[in-house]
Short mmCIF file of N, CA and C in Angstrom, two decimals:
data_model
loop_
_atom_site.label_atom_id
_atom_site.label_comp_id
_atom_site.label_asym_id
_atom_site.label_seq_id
_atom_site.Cartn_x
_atom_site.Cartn_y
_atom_site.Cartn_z
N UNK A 6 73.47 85.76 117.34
CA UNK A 6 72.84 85.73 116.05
C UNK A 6 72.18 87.07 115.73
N UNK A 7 71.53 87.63 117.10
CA UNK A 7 70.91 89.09 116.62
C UNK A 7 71.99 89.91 116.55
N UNK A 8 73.21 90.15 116.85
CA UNK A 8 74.48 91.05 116.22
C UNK A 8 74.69 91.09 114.93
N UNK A 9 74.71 89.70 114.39
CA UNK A 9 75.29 89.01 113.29
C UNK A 9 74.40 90.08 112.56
N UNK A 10 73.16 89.69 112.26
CA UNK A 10 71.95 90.21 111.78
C UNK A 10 71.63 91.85 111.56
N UNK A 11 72.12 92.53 113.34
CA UNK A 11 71.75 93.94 112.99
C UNK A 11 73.03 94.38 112.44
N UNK A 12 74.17 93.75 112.34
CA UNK A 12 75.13 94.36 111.59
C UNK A 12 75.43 94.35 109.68
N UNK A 13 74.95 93.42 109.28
CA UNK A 13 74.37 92.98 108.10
C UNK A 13 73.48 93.99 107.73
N UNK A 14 72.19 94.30 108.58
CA UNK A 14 71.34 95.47 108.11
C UNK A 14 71.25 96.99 108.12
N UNK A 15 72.69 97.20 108.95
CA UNK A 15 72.88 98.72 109.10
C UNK A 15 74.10 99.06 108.01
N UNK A 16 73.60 100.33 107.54
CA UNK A 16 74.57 100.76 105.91
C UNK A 16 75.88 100.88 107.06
N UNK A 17 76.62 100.36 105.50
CA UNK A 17 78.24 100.46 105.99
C UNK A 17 78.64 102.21 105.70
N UNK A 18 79.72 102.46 106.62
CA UNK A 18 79.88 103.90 106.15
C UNK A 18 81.10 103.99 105.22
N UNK A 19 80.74 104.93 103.76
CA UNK A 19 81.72 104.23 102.71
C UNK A 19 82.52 104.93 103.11
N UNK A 20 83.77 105.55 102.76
CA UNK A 20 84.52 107.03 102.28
C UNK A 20 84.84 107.18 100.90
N UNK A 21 85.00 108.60 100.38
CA UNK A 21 85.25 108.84 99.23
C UNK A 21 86.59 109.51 99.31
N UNK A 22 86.82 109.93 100.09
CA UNK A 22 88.58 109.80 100.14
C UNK A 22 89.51 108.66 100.45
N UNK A 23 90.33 108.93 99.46
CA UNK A 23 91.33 107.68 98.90
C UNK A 23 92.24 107.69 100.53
N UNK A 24 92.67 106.85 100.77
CA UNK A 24 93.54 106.13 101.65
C UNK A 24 94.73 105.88 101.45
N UNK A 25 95.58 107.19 101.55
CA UNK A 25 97.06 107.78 100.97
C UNK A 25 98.26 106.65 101.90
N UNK A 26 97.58 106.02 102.93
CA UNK A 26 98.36 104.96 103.54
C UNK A 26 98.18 103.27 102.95
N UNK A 27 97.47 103.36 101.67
CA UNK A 27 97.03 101.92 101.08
C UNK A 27 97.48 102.16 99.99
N UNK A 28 98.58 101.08 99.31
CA UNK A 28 99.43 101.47 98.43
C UNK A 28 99.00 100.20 97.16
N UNK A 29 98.11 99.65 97.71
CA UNK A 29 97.66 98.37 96.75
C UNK A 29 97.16 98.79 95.29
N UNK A 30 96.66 100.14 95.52
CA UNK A 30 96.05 100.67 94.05
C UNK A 30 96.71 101.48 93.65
N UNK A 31 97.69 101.97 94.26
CA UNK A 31 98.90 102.51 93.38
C UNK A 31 99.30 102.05 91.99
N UNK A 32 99.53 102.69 90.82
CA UNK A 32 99.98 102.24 89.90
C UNK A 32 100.61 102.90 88.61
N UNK A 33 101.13 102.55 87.86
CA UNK A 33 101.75 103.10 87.07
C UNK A 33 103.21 104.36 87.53
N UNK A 34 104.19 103.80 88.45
CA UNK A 34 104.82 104.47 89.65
C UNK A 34 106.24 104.73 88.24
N UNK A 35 106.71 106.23 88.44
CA UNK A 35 107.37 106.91 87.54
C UNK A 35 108.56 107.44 88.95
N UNK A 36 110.09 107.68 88.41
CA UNK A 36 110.49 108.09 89.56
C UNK A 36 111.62 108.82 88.77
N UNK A 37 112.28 109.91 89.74
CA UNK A 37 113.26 111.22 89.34
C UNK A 37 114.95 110.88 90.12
N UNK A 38 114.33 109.92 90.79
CA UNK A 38 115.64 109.64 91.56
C UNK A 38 115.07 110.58 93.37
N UNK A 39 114.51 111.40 93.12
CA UNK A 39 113.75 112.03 94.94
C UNK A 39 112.51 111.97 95.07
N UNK A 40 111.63 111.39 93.76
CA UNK A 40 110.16 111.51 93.72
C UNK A 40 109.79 110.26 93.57
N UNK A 41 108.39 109.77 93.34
CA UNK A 41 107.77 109.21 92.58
C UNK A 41 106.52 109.45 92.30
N UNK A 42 105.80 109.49 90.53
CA UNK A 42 104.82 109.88 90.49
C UNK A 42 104.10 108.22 90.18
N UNK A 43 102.57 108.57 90.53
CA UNK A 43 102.04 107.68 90.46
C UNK A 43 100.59 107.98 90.48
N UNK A 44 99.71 107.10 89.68
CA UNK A 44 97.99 107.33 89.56
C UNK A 44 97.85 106.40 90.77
N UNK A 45 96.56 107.30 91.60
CA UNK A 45 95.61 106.29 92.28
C UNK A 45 94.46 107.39 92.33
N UNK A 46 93.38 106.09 92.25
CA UNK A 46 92.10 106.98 91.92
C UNK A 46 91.85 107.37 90.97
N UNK A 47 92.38 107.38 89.83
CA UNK A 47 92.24 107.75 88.79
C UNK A 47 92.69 109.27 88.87
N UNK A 48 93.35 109.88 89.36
CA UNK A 48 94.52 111.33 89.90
C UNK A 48 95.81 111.08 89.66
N UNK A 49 96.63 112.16 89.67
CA UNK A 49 98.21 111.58 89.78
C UNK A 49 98.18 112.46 90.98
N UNK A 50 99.18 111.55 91.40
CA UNK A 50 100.09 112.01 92.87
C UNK A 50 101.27 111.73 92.86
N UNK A 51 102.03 112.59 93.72
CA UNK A 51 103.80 112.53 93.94
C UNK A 51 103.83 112.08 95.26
N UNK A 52 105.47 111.37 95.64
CA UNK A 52 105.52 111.73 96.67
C UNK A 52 107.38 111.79 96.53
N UNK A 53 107.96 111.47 98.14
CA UNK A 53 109.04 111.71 98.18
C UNK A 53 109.08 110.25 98.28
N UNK A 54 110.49 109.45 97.41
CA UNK A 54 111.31 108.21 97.52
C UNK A 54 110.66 107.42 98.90
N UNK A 55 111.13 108.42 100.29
CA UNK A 55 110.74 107.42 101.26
C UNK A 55 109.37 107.48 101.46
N UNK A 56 108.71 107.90 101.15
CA UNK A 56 106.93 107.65 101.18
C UNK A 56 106.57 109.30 101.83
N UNK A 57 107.09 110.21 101.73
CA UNK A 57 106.65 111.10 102.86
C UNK A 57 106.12 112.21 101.97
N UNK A 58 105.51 113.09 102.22
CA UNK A 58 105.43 114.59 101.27
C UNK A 58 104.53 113.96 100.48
N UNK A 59 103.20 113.23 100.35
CA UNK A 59 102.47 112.55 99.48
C UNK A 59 101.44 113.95 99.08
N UNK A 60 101.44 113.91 97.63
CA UNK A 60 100.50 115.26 97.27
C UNK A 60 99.94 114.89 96.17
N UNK A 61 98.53 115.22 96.10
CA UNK A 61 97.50 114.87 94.88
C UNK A 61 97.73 116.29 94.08
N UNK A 62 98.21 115.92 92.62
CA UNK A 62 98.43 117.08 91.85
C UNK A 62 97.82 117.50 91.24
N UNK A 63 96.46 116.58 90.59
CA UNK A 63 95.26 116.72 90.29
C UNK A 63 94.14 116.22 90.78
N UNK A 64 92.86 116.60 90.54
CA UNK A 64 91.43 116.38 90.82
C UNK A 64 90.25 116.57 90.47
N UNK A 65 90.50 116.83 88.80
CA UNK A 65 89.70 116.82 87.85
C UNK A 65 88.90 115.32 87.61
N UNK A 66 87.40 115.91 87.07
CA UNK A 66 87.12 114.46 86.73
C UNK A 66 87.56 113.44 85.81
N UNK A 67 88.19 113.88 85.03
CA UNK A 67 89.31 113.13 83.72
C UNK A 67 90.04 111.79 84.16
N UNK A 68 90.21 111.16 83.80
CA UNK A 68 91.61 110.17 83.88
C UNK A 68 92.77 110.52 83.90
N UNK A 69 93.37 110.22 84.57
CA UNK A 69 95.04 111.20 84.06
C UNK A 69 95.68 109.49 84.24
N UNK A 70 96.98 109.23 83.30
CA UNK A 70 97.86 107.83 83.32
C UNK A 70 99.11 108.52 82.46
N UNK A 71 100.19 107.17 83.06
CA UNK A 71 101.09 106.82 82.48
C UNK A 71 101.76 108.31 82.31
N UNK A 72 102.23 109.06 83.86
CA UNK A 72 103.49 109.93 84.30
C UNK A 72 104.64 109.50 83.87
N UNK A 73 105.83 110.75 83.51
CA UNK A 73 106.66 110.52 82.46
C UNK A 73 107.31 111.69 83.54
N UNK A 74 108.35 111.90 84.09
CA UNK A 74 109.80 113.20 84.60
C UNK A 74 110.22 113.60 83.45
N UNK A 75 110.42 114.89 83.60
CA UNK A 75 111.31 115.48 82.72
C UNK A 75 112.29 115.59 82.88
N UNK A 76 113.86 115.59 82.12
CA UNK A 76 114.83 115.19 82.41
C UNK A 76 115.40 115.75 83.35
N UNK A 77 115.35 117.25 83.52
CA UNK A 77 115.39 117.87 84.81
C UNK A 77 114.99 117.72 86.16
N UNK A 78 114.05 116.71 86.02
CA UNK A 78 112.87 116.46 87.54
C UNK A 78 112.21 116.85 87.94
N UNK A 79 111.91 118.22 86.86
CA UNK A 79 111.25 119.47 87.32
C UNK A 79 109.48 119.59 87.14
N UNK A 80 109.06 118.67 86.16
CA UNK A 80 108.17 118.70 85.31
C UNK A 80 107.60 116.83 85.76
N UNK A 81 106.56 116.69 85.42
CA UNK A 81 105.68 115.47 85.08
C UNK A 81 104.60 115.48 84.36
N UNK A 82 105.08 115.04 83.56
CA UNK A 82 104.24 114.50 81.54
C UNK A 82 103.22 113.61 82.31
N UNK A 83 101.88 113.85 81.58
CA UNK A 83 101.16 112.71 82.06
C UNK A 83 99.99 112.50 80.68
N UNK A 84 99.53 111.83 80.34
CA UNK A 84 98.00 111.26 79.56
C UNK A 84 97.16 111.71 80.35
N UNK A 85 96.22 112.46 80.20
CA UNK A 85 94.64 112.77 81.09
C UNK A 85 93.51 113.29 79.79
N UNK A 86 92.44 112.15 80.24
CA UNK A 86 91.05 112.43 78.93
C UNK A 86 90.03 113.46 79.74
N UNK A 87 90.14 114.47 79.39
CA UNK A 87 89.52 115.91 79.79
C UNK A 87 87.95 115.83 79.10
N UNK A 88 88.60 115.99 77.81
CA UNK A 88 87.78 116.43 77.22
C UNK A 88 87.18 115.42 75.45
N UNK A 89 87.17 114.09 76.44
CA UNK A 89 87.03 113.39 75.35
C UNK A 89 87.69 112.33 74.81
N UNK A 90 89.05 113.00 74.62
CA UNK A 90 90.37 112.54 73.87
C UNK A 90 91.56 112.58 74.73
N UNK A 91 92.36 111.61 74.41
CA UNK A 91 93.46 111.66 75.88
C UNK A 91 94.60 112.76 75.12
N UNK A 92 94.96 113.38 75.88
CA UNK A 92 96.09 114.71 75.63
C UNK A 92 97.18 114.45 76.42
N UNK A 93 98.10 115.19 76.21
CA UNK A 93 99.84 115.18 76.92
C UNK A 93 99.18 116.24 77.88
N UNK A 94 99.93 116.21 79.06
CA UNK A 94 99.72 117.85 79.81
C UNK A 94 100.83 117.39 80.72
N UNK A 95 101.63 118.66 81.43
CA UNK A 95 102.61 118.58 82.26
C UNK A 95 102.49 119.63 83.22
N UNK A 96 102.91 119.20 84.03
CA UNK A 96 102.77 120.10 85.65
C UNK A 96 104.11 119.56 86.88
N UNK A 97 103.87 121.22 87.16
CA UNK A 97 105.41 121.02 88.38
C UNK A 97 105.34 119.79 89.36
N UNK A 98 106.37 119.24 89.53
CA UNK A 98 106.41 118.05 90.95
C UNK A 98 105.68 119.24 92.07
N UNK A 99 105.85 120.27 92.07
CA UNK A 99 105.30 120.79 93.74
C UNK A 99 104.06 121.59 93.31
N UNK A 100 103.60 121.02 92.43
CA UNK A 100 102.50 121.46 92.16
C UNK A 100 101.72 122.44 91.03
N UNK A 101 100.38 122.62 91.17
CA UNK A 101 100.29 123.65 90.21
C UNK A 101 98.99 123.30 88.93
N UNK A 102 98.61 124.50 87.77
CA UNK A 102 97.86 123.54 87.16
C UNK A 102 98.55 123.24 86.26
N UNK A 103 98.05 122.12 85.51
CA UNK A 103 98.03 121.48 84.31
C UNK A 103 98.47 122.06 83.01
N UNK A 104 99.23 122.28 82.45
CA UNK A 104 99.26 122.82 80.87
C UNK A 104 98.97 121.60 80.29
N UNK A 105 98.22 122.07 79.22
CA UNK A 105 98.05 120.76 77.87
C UNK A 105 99.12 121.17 76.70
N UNK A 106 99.84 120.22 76.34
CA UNK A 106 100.57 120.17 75.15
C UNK A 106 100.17 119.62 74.09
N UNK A 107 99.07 118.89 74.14
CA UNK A 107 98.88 118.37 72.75
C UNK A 107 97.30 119.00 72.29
#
């Protein structure tokens, strides 16, 4: 009972890094035929088809949703509210910053 107790009263230790092996909050998953983009955390990230090469493409405080490929595969369209208002912006699959288009 005193375990039960001192474990209840000692702070849990949180993390603030996302858990690139927990796929439950994955969402909004976009794919090129070798990629897939996808928000978690409120970030977009890529990875490769079989799960491997996983890379956060952004990390701004904004929202970024609803990744879009360009027909080439080269590019990923995404929604992200920067500055208020949600905007288009696109950035390389291997990385890079952000251009805004709208």
């Amino acid at each position: 009972m005193l375990l039960l107790l001192a474990a209840l009263l000692t702070p849990a230790t949180v993390s603030t890094e996302p858990n690139t092996r927990d796929t439950r909050l994955l969402a909004q998953p976009a794919t090129n035929g070798t990629h897939v983009a996808f928000v978690y955390a409120d970030d977009l990230w890529v990875a490769k088809l079989d799960g491997t090469d996983v890379r956060r493409l952004t990390t701004d405080d904004g929202v970024e949703s609803r990744p879009a490929f360009s027909p080439d595969g080269k590019l990923i369209a995404f929604s992200a509210q920067y500055e208020g208002n949600p905007d288009v912006y696109v950035v390389s699959v291997e990385g890079g910053v952000p251009k805004r288009l709208t």
